[in-house]
Amino acid sequence: PIVSRHVAASTLLRNPDGYLPLKDLTSMLEEAAIATGRDDFGIRLGLRGCVADFGLLGQFMRNAPTLRVAIKDLMGNHFRHSRGAALYVHDETDEQTLGYMLLADSTSAMQFSMCALAFGSRLVLELTGVEPERINFACRAPTVSINKHFPRSELVFESLQYGLVYPASTLDTPVRGANPARRQVLGLAIERYAALGSSDLRDVVRRAIVQLLVDQKLTASNVAAHVNMHRRTLSRKLAQHGTTVHT
């Protein structure tokens, strides 16, 4: 009944290569939480995720030498699986944060964002066996306790960001069972996969801005370098879309 109320989603779910509009997806998750009476619905759904859910990309990540490389693989291809959201990495002296941010209005995306964090924690655990020492939620605490889902992690609510916080050097942890030869073969398939299409330039720039904001290196020149373009070339291409780096 929930899906049927969203006409676009109902149609797109029949297409394995289709994209659900973020507005529909966030609304469906919020409605599902209400319908089930489970304020932790997003968490429960996210914890069902696994690396294999990413298909070819998941296989590529599973054979990465380190978690950092696997996350880089995911960030570079994230737009193929989720449009309207961005992953970012924040390296500090004593901890490392894997963050998640919606690029559009997120006032009703509590369940979606919690789902993303739970899914992310499962991916890291599957690849390395490491659990987050802290999980930051930029929302209120659910009415249902979720501590049992993350018994070894400190949970912080109403944070400034959604993010999984790990001990320093976690990103350099080797991926368990990685096969370099298998990754090399998969790399060729990934290249053919990438040639099938790319993200909208505006979306690429938004994702670059998120990472540069976190790194406190946000300038128009750095945005251009991040997307491998000259600043004037980027400005010209964005102008064709009726926008600029600053807007």
PDB file of C-alpha atoms in Angstrom:
ATOM      1  CA  PRO A   1       0.000   0.000   0.000  1.00  0.00           C
ATOM      2  CA  ILE A   2       2.828   2.424   0.777  1.00  0.00           C
ATOM      3  CA  VAL A   3       4.566   1.883  -2.567  1.00  0.00           C
ATOM      4  CA  SER A   4       1.298   2.048  -4.505  1.00  0.00           C
ATOM      5  CA  ARG A   5       0.712   5.562  -3.165  1.00  0.00           C
ATOM      6  CA  HIS A   6       3.894   6.676  -4.871  1.00  0.00           C
ATOM      7  CA  VAL A   7       3.172   6.266  -8.579  1.00  0.00           C
ATOM      8  CA  ALA A   8       6.719   7.001  -9.753  1.00  0.00           C
ATOM      9  CA  ALA A   9       8.234   4.568  -7.258  1.00  0.00           C
ATOM     10  CA  SER A  10       5.700   1.885  -8.061  1.00  0.00           C
ATOM     11  CA  THR A  11       6.676   2.048 -11.732  1.00  0.00           C
ATOM     12  CA  LEU A  12      10.429   2.358 -11.250  1.00  0.00           C
ATOM     13  CA  LEU A  13      10.643  -0.589  -8.861  1.00  0.00           C
ATOM     14  CA  ARG A  14       9.770  -2.835 -11.791  1.00  0.00           C
ATOM     15  CA  ASN A  15      12.980  -1.724 -13.501  1.00  0.00           C
ATOM     16  CA  PRO A  16      16.142  -3.079 -11.808  1.00  0.00           C
ATOM     17  CA  ASP A  17      18.131  -0.188 -13.332  1.00  0.00           C
ATOM     18  CA  GLY A  18      15.632   2.497 -12.384  1.00  0.00           C
ATOM     19  CA  TYR A  19      16.221   5.286  -9.864  1.00  0.00           C
ATOM     20  CA  LEU A  20      13.693   6.138  -7.182  1.00  0.00           C
ATOM     21  CA  PRO A  21      13.294   9.894  -6.698  1.00  0.00           C
ATOM     22  CA  LEU A  22      14.832  10.771  -3.333  1.00  0.00           C
ATOM     23  CA  LYS A  23      11.634  12.530  -2.276  1.00  0.00           C
ATOM     24  CA  ASP A  24       9.616   9.339  -2.822  1.00  0.00           C
ATOM     25  CA  LEU A  25      12.188   7.122  -1.128  1.00  0.00           C
ATOM     26  CA  THR A  26      12.462   9.265   2.000  1.00  0.00           C
ATOM     27  CA  SER A  27       8.669   9.569   2.213  1.00  0.00           C
ATOM     28  CA  MET A  28       8.170   5.801   1.877  1.00  0.00           C
ATOM     29  CA  LEU A  29      10.617   5.081   4.681  1.00  0.00           C
ATOM     30  CA  GLU A  30       8.948   7.602   6.974  1.00  0.00           C
ATOM     31  CA  GLU A  31       5.539   6.102   6.174  1.00  0.00           C
ATOM     32  CA  ALA A  32       6.868   2.588   6.768  1.00  0.00           C
ATOM     33  CA  ALA A  33       8.136   3.611  10.208  1.00  0.00           C
ATOM     34  CA  ILE A  34       4.700   4.956  11.104  1.00  0.00           C
ATOM     35  CA  ALA A  35       2.823   1.979   9.641  1.00  0.00           C
ATOM     36  CA  THR A  36       4.958  -0.567  11.515  1.00  0.00           C
ATOM     37  CA  GLY A  37       5.167   1.439  14.705  1.00  0.00           C
ATOM     38  CA  ARG A  38       8.934   1.008  14.509  1.00  0.00           C
ATOM     39  CA  ASP A  39      10.810   4.272  14.923  1.00  0.00           C
ATOM     40  CA  ASP A  40      13.981   2.302  14.194  1.00  0.00           C
ATOM     41  CA  PHE A  41      12.689   1.046  10.827  1.00  0.00           C
ATOM     42  CA  GLY A  42      15.519   2.718   8.883  1.00  0.00           C
ATOM     43  CA  ILE A  43      18.149   1.177  11.156  1.00  0.00           C
ATOM     44  CA  ARG A  44      16.654  -2.289  10.816  1.00  0.00           C
ATOM     45  CA  LEU A  45      16.485  -1.969   7.035  1.00  0.00           C
ATOM     46  CA  GLY A  46      20.052  -0.687   6.731  1.00  0.00           C
ATOM     47  CA  LEU A  47      21.449  -3.512   8.841  1.00  0.00           C
ATOM     48  CA  ARG A  48      20.156  -5.962   6.259  1.00  0.00           C
ATOM     49  CA  GLY A  49      22.534  -4.527   3.673  1.00  0.00           C
ATOM     50  CA  CYS A  50      25.762  -6.113   2.492  1.00  0.00           C
ATOM     51  CA  VAL A  51      28.573  -5.407   0.045  1.00  0.00           C
ATOM     52  CA  ALA A  52      26.980  -7.717  -2.531  1.00  0.00           C
ATOM     53  CA  ASP A  53      24.045  -5.296  -2.795  1.00  0.00           C
ATOM     54  CA  PHE A  54      26.300  -3.089  -4.931  1.00  0.00           C
ATOM     55  CA  GLY A  55      26.687  -5.811  -7.560  1.00  0.00           C
ATOM     56  CA  LEU A  56      29.800  -5.438  -9.711  1.00  0.00           C
ATOM     57  CA  LEU A  57      30.961  -2.466  -7.670  1.00  0.00           C
ATOM     58  CA  GLY A  58      30.568  -4.512  -4.497  1.00  0.00           C
ATOM     59  CA  GLN A  59      32.810  -7.243  -5.881  1.00  0.00           C
ATOM     60  CA  PHE A  60      35.387  -4.611  -6.804  1.00  0.00           C
ATOM     61  CA  MET A  61      35.266  -3.152  -3.276  1.00  0.00           C
ATOM     62  CA  ARG A  62      35.515  -6.588  -1.674  1.00  0.00           C
ATOM     63  CA  ASN A  63      38.859  -7.093  -3.430  1.00  0.00           C
ATOM     64  CA  ALA A  64      40.315  -3.666  -2.659  1.00  0.00           C
ATOM     65  CA  PRO A  65      43.649  -3.700  -0.792  1.00  0.00           C
ATOM     66  CA  THR A  66      42.403  -1.415   2.027  1.00  0.00           C
ATOM     67  CA  LEU A  67      39.176   0.075   3.318  1.00  0.00           C
ATOM     68  CA  ARG A  68      40.297   3.504   2.094  1.00  0.00           C
ATOM     69  CA  VAL A  69      40.511   2.223  -1.476  1.00  0.00           C
ATOM     70  CA  ALA A  70      37.140   0.469  -1.160  1.00  0.00           C
ATOM     71  CA  ILE A  71      35.508   3.679   0.107  1.00  0.00           C
ATOM     72  CA  LYS A  72      37.117   5.596  -2.742  1.00  0.00           C
ATOM     73  CA  ASP A  73      35.611   3.060  -5.167  1.00  0.00           C
ATOM     74  CA  LEU A  74      32.204   3.659  -3.599  1.00  0.00           C
ATOM     75  CA  MET A  75      32.503   7.439  -3.617  1.00  0.00           C
ATOM     76  CA  GLY A  76      33.485   7.441  -7.275  1.00  0.00           C
ATOM     77  CA  ASN A  77      30.462   5.359  -8.261  1.00  0.00           C
ATOM     78  CA  HIS A  78      27.969   6.384  -5.578  1.00  0.00           C
ATOM     79  CA  PHE A  79      25.871   8.415  -8.018  1.00  0.00           C
ATOM     80  CA  ARG A  80      24.982   5.196  -9.844  1.00  0.00           C
ATOM     81  CA  HIS A  81      23.226   3.938  -6.728  1.00  0.00           C
ATOM     82  CA  SER A  82      22.035   7.060  -4.929  1.00  0.00           C
ATOM     83  CA  ARG A  83      21.359  10.414  -6.504  1.00  0.00           C
ATOM     84  CA  GLY A  84      20.847  13.367  -4.232  1.00  0.00           C
ATOM     85  CA  ALA A  85      23.251  12.304  -1.475  1.00  0.00           C
ATOM     86  CA  ALA A  86      27.003  12.398  -0.947  1.00  0.00           C
ATOM     87  CA  LEU A  87      29.609  10.409   0.950  1.00  0.00           C
ATOM     88  CA  TYR A  88      32.637  12.102   2.426  1.00  0.00           C
ATOM     89  CA  VAL A  89      35.685  11.215   4.492  1.00  0.00           C
ATOM     90  CA  HIS A  90      37.060  13.360   7.308  1.00  0.00           C
ATOM     91  CA  ASP A  91      40.542  12.441   8.556  1.00  0.00           C
ATOM     92  CA  GLU A  92      41.617  13.763  11.944  1.00  0.00           C
ATOM     93  CA  THR A  93      44.592  12.961  14.171  1.00  0.00           C
ATOM     94  CA  ASP A  94      42.756  10.590  16.491  1.00  0.00           C
ATOM     95  CA  GLU A  95      39.706   9.517  14.485  1.00  0.00           C
ATOM     96  CA  GLN A  96      38.268   9.108  11.007  1.00  0.00           C
ATOM     97  CA  THR A  97      34.688   9.859  10.013  1.00  0.00           C
ATOM     98  CA  LEU A  98      32.700   8.394   7.150  1.00  0.00           C
ATOM     99  CA  GLY A  99      29.960  10.940   6.649  1.00  0.00           C
ATOM    100  CA  TYR A 100      26.710  11.000   4.695  1.00  0.00           C
ATOM    101  CA  MET A 101      24.859  14.106   3.597  1.00  0.00           C
ATOM    102  CA  LEU A 102      21.728  14.731   1.553  1.00  0.00           C
ATOM    103  CA  LEU A 103      22.185  17.329  -1.161  1.00  0.00           C
ATOM    104  CA  ALA A 104      18.529  18.351  -1.068  1.00  0.00           C
ATOM    105  CA  ASP A 105      16.003  19.201   1.654  1.00  0.00           C
ATOM    106  CA  SER A 106      16.346  16.589   4.402  1.00  0.00           C
ATOM    107  CA  THR A 107      13.677  17.730   6.859  1.00  0.00           C
ATOM    108  CA  SER A 108      11.772  14.450   6.517  1.00  0.00           C
ATOM    109  CA  ALA A 109      14.669  12.080   5.889  1.00  0.00           C
ATOM    110  CA  MET A 110      15.380  10.752   9.370  1.00  0.00           C
ATOM    111  CA  GLN A 111      14.640   7.130   8.454  1.00  0.00           C
ATOM    112  CA  PHE A 112      16.556   7.337   5.175  1.00  0.00           C
ATOM    113  CA  SER A 113      19.635   8.825   6.853  1.00  0.00           C
ATOM    114  CA  MET A 114      19.574   6.291   9.698  1.00  0.00           C
ATOM    115  CA  CYS A 115      19.258   3.544   7.093  1.00  0.00           C
ATOM    116  CA  ALA A 116      22.328   4.880   5.272  1.00  0.00           C
ATOM    117  CA  LEU A 117      24.412   4.899   8.463  1.00  0.00           C
ATOM    118  CA  ALA A 118      23.342   1.388   9.440  1.00  0.00           C
ATOM    119  CA  PHE A 119      24.125   0.158   5.929  1.00  0.00           C
ATOM    120  CA  GLY A 120      27.505   1.867   6.005  1.00  0.00           C
ATOM    121  CA  SER A 121      28.387   0.285   9.340  1.00  0.00           C
ATOM    122  CA  ARG A 122      27.563  -3.145   7.904  1.00  0.00           C
ATOM    123  CA  LEU A 123      29.768  -2.538   4.855  1.00  0.00           C
ATOM    124  CA  VAL A 124      32.789  -1.572   6.948  1.00  0.00           C
ATOM    125  CA  LEU A 125      32.225  -4.491   9.329  1.00  0.00           C
ATOM    126  CA  GLU A 126      31.963  -6.941   6.441  1.00  0.00           C
ATOM    127  CA  LEU A 127      35.084  -5.629   4.722  1.00  0.00           C
ATOM    128  CA  THR A 128      37.332  -5.222   7.772  1.00  0.00           C
ATOM    129  CA  GLY A 129      35.670  -6.571  10.908  1.00  0.00           C
ATOM    130  CA  VAL A 130      35.905  -3.097  12.496  1.00  0.00           C
ATOM    131  CA  GLU A 131      32.938  -1.453  14.224  1.00  0.00           C
ATOM    132  CA  PRO A 132      32.486   2.301  14.722  1.00  0.00           C
ATOM    133  CA  GLU A 133      33.462   3.684  18.110  1.00  0.00           C
ATOM    134  CA  ARG A 134      30.822   6.389  17.741  1.00  0.00           C
ATOM    135  CA  ILE A 135      27.819   7.008  15.490  1.00  0.00           C
ATOM    136  CA  ASN A 136      26.607  10.573  15.007  1.00  0.00           C
ATOM    137  CA  PHE A 137      22.964  11.165  14.123  1.00  0.00           C
ATOM    138  CA  ALA A 138      21.836  14.615  12.983  1.00  0.00           C
ATOM    139  CA  CYS A 139      18.325  13.914  14.272  1.00  0.00           C
ATOM    140  CA  ARG A 140      16.465  13.224  17.477  1.00  0.00           C
ATOM    141  CA  ALA A 141      16.774   9.867  19.177  1.00  0.00           C
ATOM    142  CA  PRO A 142      14.167   7.310  18.029  1.00  0.00           C
ATOM    143  CA  THR A 143      11.442   6.499  20.541  1.00  0.00           C
ATOM    144  CA  VAL A 144      12.620   2.881  20.305  1.00  0.00           C
ATOM    145  CA  SER A 145      16.073   2.221  21.750  1.00  0.00           C
ATOM    146  CA  ILE A 146      18.612   1.306  19.072  1.00  0.00           C
ATOM    147  CA  ASN A 147      21.516   0.589  21.428  1.00  0.00           C
ATOM    148  CA  LYS A 148      21.038  -3.152  20.925  1.00  0.00           C
ATOM    149  CA  HIS A 149      21.820  -2.724  17.229  1.00  0.00           C
ATOM    150  CA  PHE A 150      25.189  -1.075  18.010  1.00  0.00           C
ATOM    151  CA  PRO A 151      26.263  -2.480  21.407  1.00  0.00           C
ATOM    152  CA  ARG A 152      29.924  -1.489  20.993  1.00  0.00           C
ATOM    153  CA  SER A 153      29.346   2.043  19.696  1.00  0.00           C
ATOM    154  CA  GLU A 154      28.554   5.307  21.448  1.00  0.00           C
ATOM    155  CA  LEU A 155      25.411   6.854  19.949  1.00  0.00           C
ATOM    156  CA  VAL A 156      25.208  10.642  19.672  1.00  0.00           C
ATOM    157  CA  PHE A 157      21.959  12.307  18.602  1.00  0.00           C
ATOM    158  CA  GLU A 158      21.223  15.825  17.362  1.00  0.00           C
ATOM    159  CA  SER A 159      24.771  15.991  16.046  1.00  0.00           C
ATOM    160  CA  LEU A 160      25.827  18.405  13.308  1.00  0.00           C
ATOM    161  CA  GLN A 161      26.257  15.551  10.845  1.00  0.00           C
ATOM    162  CA  TYR A 162      25.409  11.936  10.130  1.00  0.00           C
ATOM    163  CA  GLY A 163      28.598   9.940  10.369  1.00  0.00           C
ATOM    164  CA  LEU A 164      30.382   6.776  11.441  1.00  0.00           C
ATOM    165  CA  VAL A 165      33.424   7.570  13.565  1.00  0.00           C
ATOM    166  CA  TYR A 166      36.325   5.086  13.679  1.00  0.00           C
ATOM    167  CA  PRO A 167      39.711   5.008  15.408  1.00  0.00           C
ATOM    168  CA  ALA A 168      42.588   6.619  13.544  1.00  0.00           C
ATOM    169  CA  SER A 169      44.118   4.519  10.745  1.00  0.00           C
ATOM    170  CA  THR A 170      40.949   2.416  10.303  1.00  0.00           C
ATOM    171  CA  LEU A 171      40.799   3.434   6.656  1.00  0.00           C
ATOM    172  CA  ASP A 172      44.172   1.772   6.124  1.00  0.00           C
ATOM    173  CA  THR A 173      42.883  -1.569   7.436  1.00  0.00           C
ATOM    174  CA  PRO A 174      43.315  -4.352   4.833  1.00  0.00           C
ATOM    175  CA  VAL A 175      40.109  -5.695   3.310  1.00  0.00           C
ATOM    176  CA  ARG A 176      39.623  -9.260   4.519  1.00  0.00           C
ATOM    177  CA  GLY A 177      40.058 -11.931   1.864  1.00  0.00           C
ATOM    178  CA  ALA A 178      40.859  -9.464  -0.931  1.00  0.00           C
ATOM    179  CA  ASN A 179      42.162 -11.045  -4.131  1.00  0.00           C
ATOM    180  CA  PRO A 180      44.408  -8.657  -6.158  1.00  0.00           C
ATOM    181  CA  ALA A 181      44.142 -10.770  -9.328  1.00  0.00           C
ATOM    182  CA  ARG A 182      40.361 -10.833  -9.076  1.00  0.00           C
ATOM    183  CA  ARG A 183      40.296  -7.062  -8.591  1.00  0.00           C
ATOM    184  CA  GLN A 184      42.390  -6.532 -11.698  1.00  0.00           C
ATOM    185  CA  VAL A 185      39.882  -8.498 -13.794  1.00  0.00           C
ATOM    186  CA  LEU A 186      36.976  -6.662 -12.188  1.00  0.00           C
ATOM    187  CA  GLY A 187      38.698  -3.357 -12.905  1.00  0.00           C
ATOM    188  CA  LEU A 188      38.259  -3.921 -16.633  1.00  0.00           C
ATOM    189  CA  ALA A 189      34.554  -4.571 -16.118  1.00  0.00           C
ATOM    190  CA  ILE A 190      34.269  -1.428 -13.964  1.00  0.00           C
ATOM    191  CA  GLU A 191      35.818   0.644 -16.767  1.00  0.00           C
ATOM    192  CA  ARG A 192      33.215  -0.658 -19.228  1.00  0.00           C
ATOM    193  CA  TYR A 193      30.530   0.006 -16.631  1.00  0.00           C
ATOM    194  CA  ALA A 194      31.732   3.590 -16.186  1.00  0.00           C
ATOM    195  CA  ALA A 195      31.613   4.160 -19.933  1.00  0.00           C
ATOM    196  CA  LEU A 196      27.860   3.556 -19.915  1.00  0.00           C
ATOM    197  CA  GLY A 197      27.210   6.996 -18.508  1.00  0.00           C
ATOM    198  CA  SER A 198      28.183   9.537 -15.901  1.00  0.00           C
ATOM    199  CA  SER A 199      26.520  11.692 -13.324  1.00  0.00           C
ATOM    200  CA  ASP A 200      25.072  15.116 -14.022  1.00  0.00           C
ATOM    201  CA  LEU A 201      27.901  17.668 -13.721  1.00  0.00           C
ATOM    202  CA  ARG A 202      25.929  19.647 -11.156  1.00  0.00           C
ATOM    203  CA  ASP A 203      25.687  16.551  -8.971  1.00  0.00           C
ATOM    204  CA  VAL A 204      29.419  15.883  -9.324  1.00  0.00           C
ATOM    205  CA  VAL A 205      30.167  19.462  -8.265  1.00  0.00           C
ATOM    206  CA  ARG A 206      27.818  19.257  -5.272  1.00  0.00           C
ATOM    207  CA  ARG A 207      29.605  16.117  -4.079  1.00  0.00           C
ATOM    208  CA  ALA A 208      32.987  17.807  -4.528  1.00  0.00           C
ATOM    209  CA  ILE A 209      31.787  20.802  -2.524  1.00  0.00           C
ATOM    210  CA  VAL A 210      30.701  18.555   0.358  1.00  0.00           C
ATOM    211  CA  GLN A 211      34.146  16.918   0.597  1.00  0.00           C
ATOM    212  CA  LEU A 212      36.001  20.230   0.265  1.00  0.00           C
ATOM    213  CA  LEU A 213      33.802  21.834   2.921  1.00  0.00           C
ATOM    214  CA  VAL A 214      34.719  19.047   5.309  1.00  0.00           C
ATOM    215  CA  ASP A 215      38.402  19.493   4.472  1.00  0.00           C
ATOM    216  CA  GLN A 216      38.052  23.286   4.827  1.00  0.00           C
ATOM    217  CA  LYS A 217      39.524  23.714   1.352  1.00  0.00           C
ATOM    218  CA  LEU A 218      36.475  25.064  -0.478  1.00  0.00           C
ATOM    219  CA  THR A 219      37.457  27.404  -3.296  1.00  0.00           C
ATOM    220  CA  ALA A 220      36.294  27.556  -6.900  1.00  0.00           C
ATOM    221  CA  SER A 221      39.760  26.474  -8.043  1.00  0.00           C
ATOM    222  CA  ASN A 222      39.780  23.454  -5.734  1.00  0.00           C
ATOM    223  CA  VAL A 223      36.314  22.430  -6.910  1.00  0.00           C
ATOM    224  CA  ALA A 224      37.538  22.532 -10.504  1.00  0.00           C
ATOM    225  CA  ALA A 225      40.635  20.490  -9.633  1.00  0.00           C
ATOM    226  CA  HIS A 226      38.471  17.974  -7.753  1.00  0.00           C
ATOM    227  CA  VAL A 227      36.430  17.294 -10.905  1.00  0.00           C
ATOM    228  CA  ASN A 228      39.540  17.348 -13.152  1.00  0.00           C
ATOM    229  CA  MET A 229      38.682  20.530 -15.040  1.00  0.00           C
ATOM    230  CA  HIS A 230      40.188  23.958 -15.510  1.00  0.00           C
ATOM    231  CA  ARG A 231      38.280  26.559 -13.485  1.00  0.00           C
ATOM    232  CA  ARG A 232      37.121  28.449 -16.599  1.00  0.00           C
ATOM    233  CA  THR A 233      36.029  25.214 -18.291  1.00  0.00           C
ATOM    234  CA  LEU A 234      33.975  24.259 -15.253  1.00  0.00           C
ATOM    235  CA  SER A 235      32.415  27.732 -15.072  1.00  0.00           C
ATOM    236  CA  ARG A 236      31.470  27.548 -18.750  1.00  0.00           C
ATOM    237  CA  LYS A 237      29.900  24.103 -18.434  1.00  0.00           C
ATOM    238  CA  LEU A 238      27.962  25.063 -15.304  1.00  0.00           C
ATOM    239  CA  ALA A 239      26.738  28.209 -17.050  1.00  0.00           C
ATOM    240  CA  GLN A 240      25.192  25.952 -19.692  1.00  0.00           C
ATOM    241  CA  HIS A 241      23.108  24.494 -16.847  1.00  0.00           C
ATOM    242  CA  GLY A 242      22.224  27.962 -15.602  1.00  0.00           C
ATOM    243  CA  THR A 243      24.309  27.783 -12.423  1.00  0.00           C
ATOM    244  CA  THR A 244      27.755  28.510 -10.958  1.00  0.00           C
ATOM    245  CA  VAL A 245      30.015  27.022  -8.316  1.00  0.00           C
ATOM    246  CA  HIS A 246      28.876  29.746  -5.909  1.00  0.00           C
ATOM    247  CA  THR A 247      25.145  29.049  -6.313  1.00  0.00           C
TER     248      THR A 247
END
